[in-house]
Amino acid sequence: MKRLSRRIIVLGGLATAGTVVAPWRIAQAAVPFPFKLGVASGEPAPDSVVLWTRLAPSPLNADGQGGMANADVTVEWQVSANERFTSLVASGTVTARYADAHSVHVVAGGLAPDADYYYRFRAQGHISPVGRTRTAPAVGTFGRDLVMAFASCAHYESGYYTAYRRIAEDNPGLVLHLGDYIYEGGATAGAVREHLGSEIVTLADYRRRYAQYKSDPDLQAAHAAAPWLVVPDDHEVENNYANMVRANNSPALTTAQWTARRTAAYRAYYENMPLRPSSAPSGNAISLFRRVRWGQLATFHMLDTRQFRDDQASGDGWKVSTDADLASRSLTGAAQETWLLDGLAQHYGTWDILGQQVFFARQLDAAGAANMDAWDGYRASRSRIQQGWLQRGVRNPLVLTGDVHRAWANDLKADYASSSSATIGTELVCTSITSGGNGSASTTIPNVSNNPHLKFSSDRRGYVRTTISPTQVRADFRAVATVTEHGAPVSTVGSFVIVDGQPGLRPA
């Protein structure tokens, strides 16, 4: 770390070790403050991280351009070893383009592995808030134990983002967001706080909706606290869509209009997330499944369970369905399934962590019906992946899940129909940030007699905080009592440990 302590001075361009850095001065600004959507980082590697911001002095303008003129803008960026920016390790300039809603994705390289950094931007005479980020450990090393939080389902109208603030206060080294970052519906009269406009369909609509969500100070705090790994679910486009198939024709769209809507949704998602340029969308497709290695400690296999799936069986919903067993049905698509199994065979890290969107373990209601939108609607697909990790000798498969607005902790079974079947993995399901409202204090496991492998459930809003070490993963289910009032305290409503080489849950 010696090179991080050298003094550097640069006013623009790339900082080099041994030079001296003059502090940024705030010029007389000719335009309003453009950093109202905050800053973010993501996709940490041992030597680089993505830095994000979007210029938007008037974020809620209906045209989706955030109050920016039709012109590109030069943005400066800095990465420092300390919050005072007296020791720069990298800096440069990037162009925020009008065509991209003035969003920027900087791949800040030349960083040290397993190190903490601070970053900021300057544009149009203003300096952004400061964000904190972190690089992954070097290949072949464990690095420090990793505190990682994961969350999903943040319906703006359902309540306040107190849980995001509590994530920031937990000082995580990494945050995973597993989908439903925004919701597409129109304004709901009488909601805790209302969406702007009607259901979003156009690129301008999606851009403004992201701006409304990202204007929230608690969400901004969570982004500024740590790097994020993100994958969308359905509401970033439209509820319960499957590949190119819509759940229904509301709002009424032609095939061309639906394709244009999906294209706009993916473009706006990329513009507003700290993703690498390799994830930039192409037309109505976006490259989102990817692997992020955290040294020898963990490998994150981030999945896309919407873009390539077959349509939900038996018309969707909770059904008793024989079609759900068809071998031809896939939730991931064949190419992604092969990619996942090939990656699991590499044994890169102690923990193989699948970051994905929908309930993975079998879950039957009292009538024996299952959710056709989850892996229960694609049972052969789930079986191929579970058997695949068994055949490849994966030591510690851990599935992380969002979507269902309730927290769960589940043992994964080789044969869910057999009470004596071996436990072959573990699933942790985060509740929602706000979706579903306040919930209740209930920790009763629904239909547990039909699902003895489901070990914990909580109906509060919140997130899961994990502490990952070479010997175990500890999972703390964190919950806030209310989201209809801002600022509720957080508490831990359940804690479990997963021991290296011993799949399944143990009370902490």
Short mmCIF file of N, CA and C in Angstrom, two decimals, residues 246 249 251-261:
data_model
loop_
_atom_site.label_atom_id
_atom_site.label_comp_id
_atom_site.label_asym_id
_atom_site.label_seq_id
_atom_site.Cartn_x
_atom_site.Cartn_y
_atom_site.Cartn_z
N ARG A 246 -45.64 -11.10 -22.78
CA ARG A 246 -46.20 -10.27 -21.72
C ARG A 246 -47.17 -11.08 -20.87
N ASN A 249 -52.11 -7.85 -21.75
CA ASN A 249 -51.98 -6.74 -22.70
C ASN A 249 -52.44 -5.43 -22.08
N PRO A 251 -50.75 -2.05 -20.26
CA PRO A 251 -51.55 -1.32 -21.25
C PRO A 251 -51.47 -1.97 -22.63
N ALA A 252 -52.46 -1.71 -23.44
CA ALA A 252 -52.52 -2.31 -24.76
C ALA A 252 -51.36 -1.81 -25.63
N LEU A 253 -50.57 -2.76 -26.13
CA LEU A 253 -49.43 -2.43 -26.98
C LEU A 253 -49.38 -3.38 -28.17
N THR A 254 -48.99 -2.87 -29.32
CA THR A 254 -48.70 -3.76 -30.44
C THR A 254 -47.38 -4.49 -30.16
N THR A 255 -47.09 -5.48 -30.98
CA THR A 255 -45.82 -6.20 -30.82
C THR A 255 -44.64 -5.25 -30.96
N ALA A 256 -44.72 -4.33 -31.90
CA ALA A 256 -43.65 -3.37 -32.09
C ALA A 256 -43.52 -2.44 -30.88
N GLN A 257 -44.65 -2.03 -30.33
CA GLN A 257 -44.62 -1.15 -29.16
C GLN A 257 -44.06 -1.88 -27.93
N TRP A 258 -44.40 -3.14 -27.78
CA TRP A 258 -43.86 -3.92 -26.66
C TRP A 258 -42.35 -4.09 -26.81
N THR A 259 -41.89 -4.37 -28.02
CA THR A 259 -40.45 -4.48 -28.25
C THR A 259 -39.75 -3.15 -27.93
N ALA A 260 -40.37 -2.06 -28.34
CA ALA A 260 -39.80 -0.74 -28.05
C ALA A 260 -39.79 -0.46 -26.55
N ARG A 261 -40.82 -0.90 -25.85
CA ARG A 261 -40.86 -0.71 -24.39
C ARG A 261 -39.73 -1.48 -23.72
#
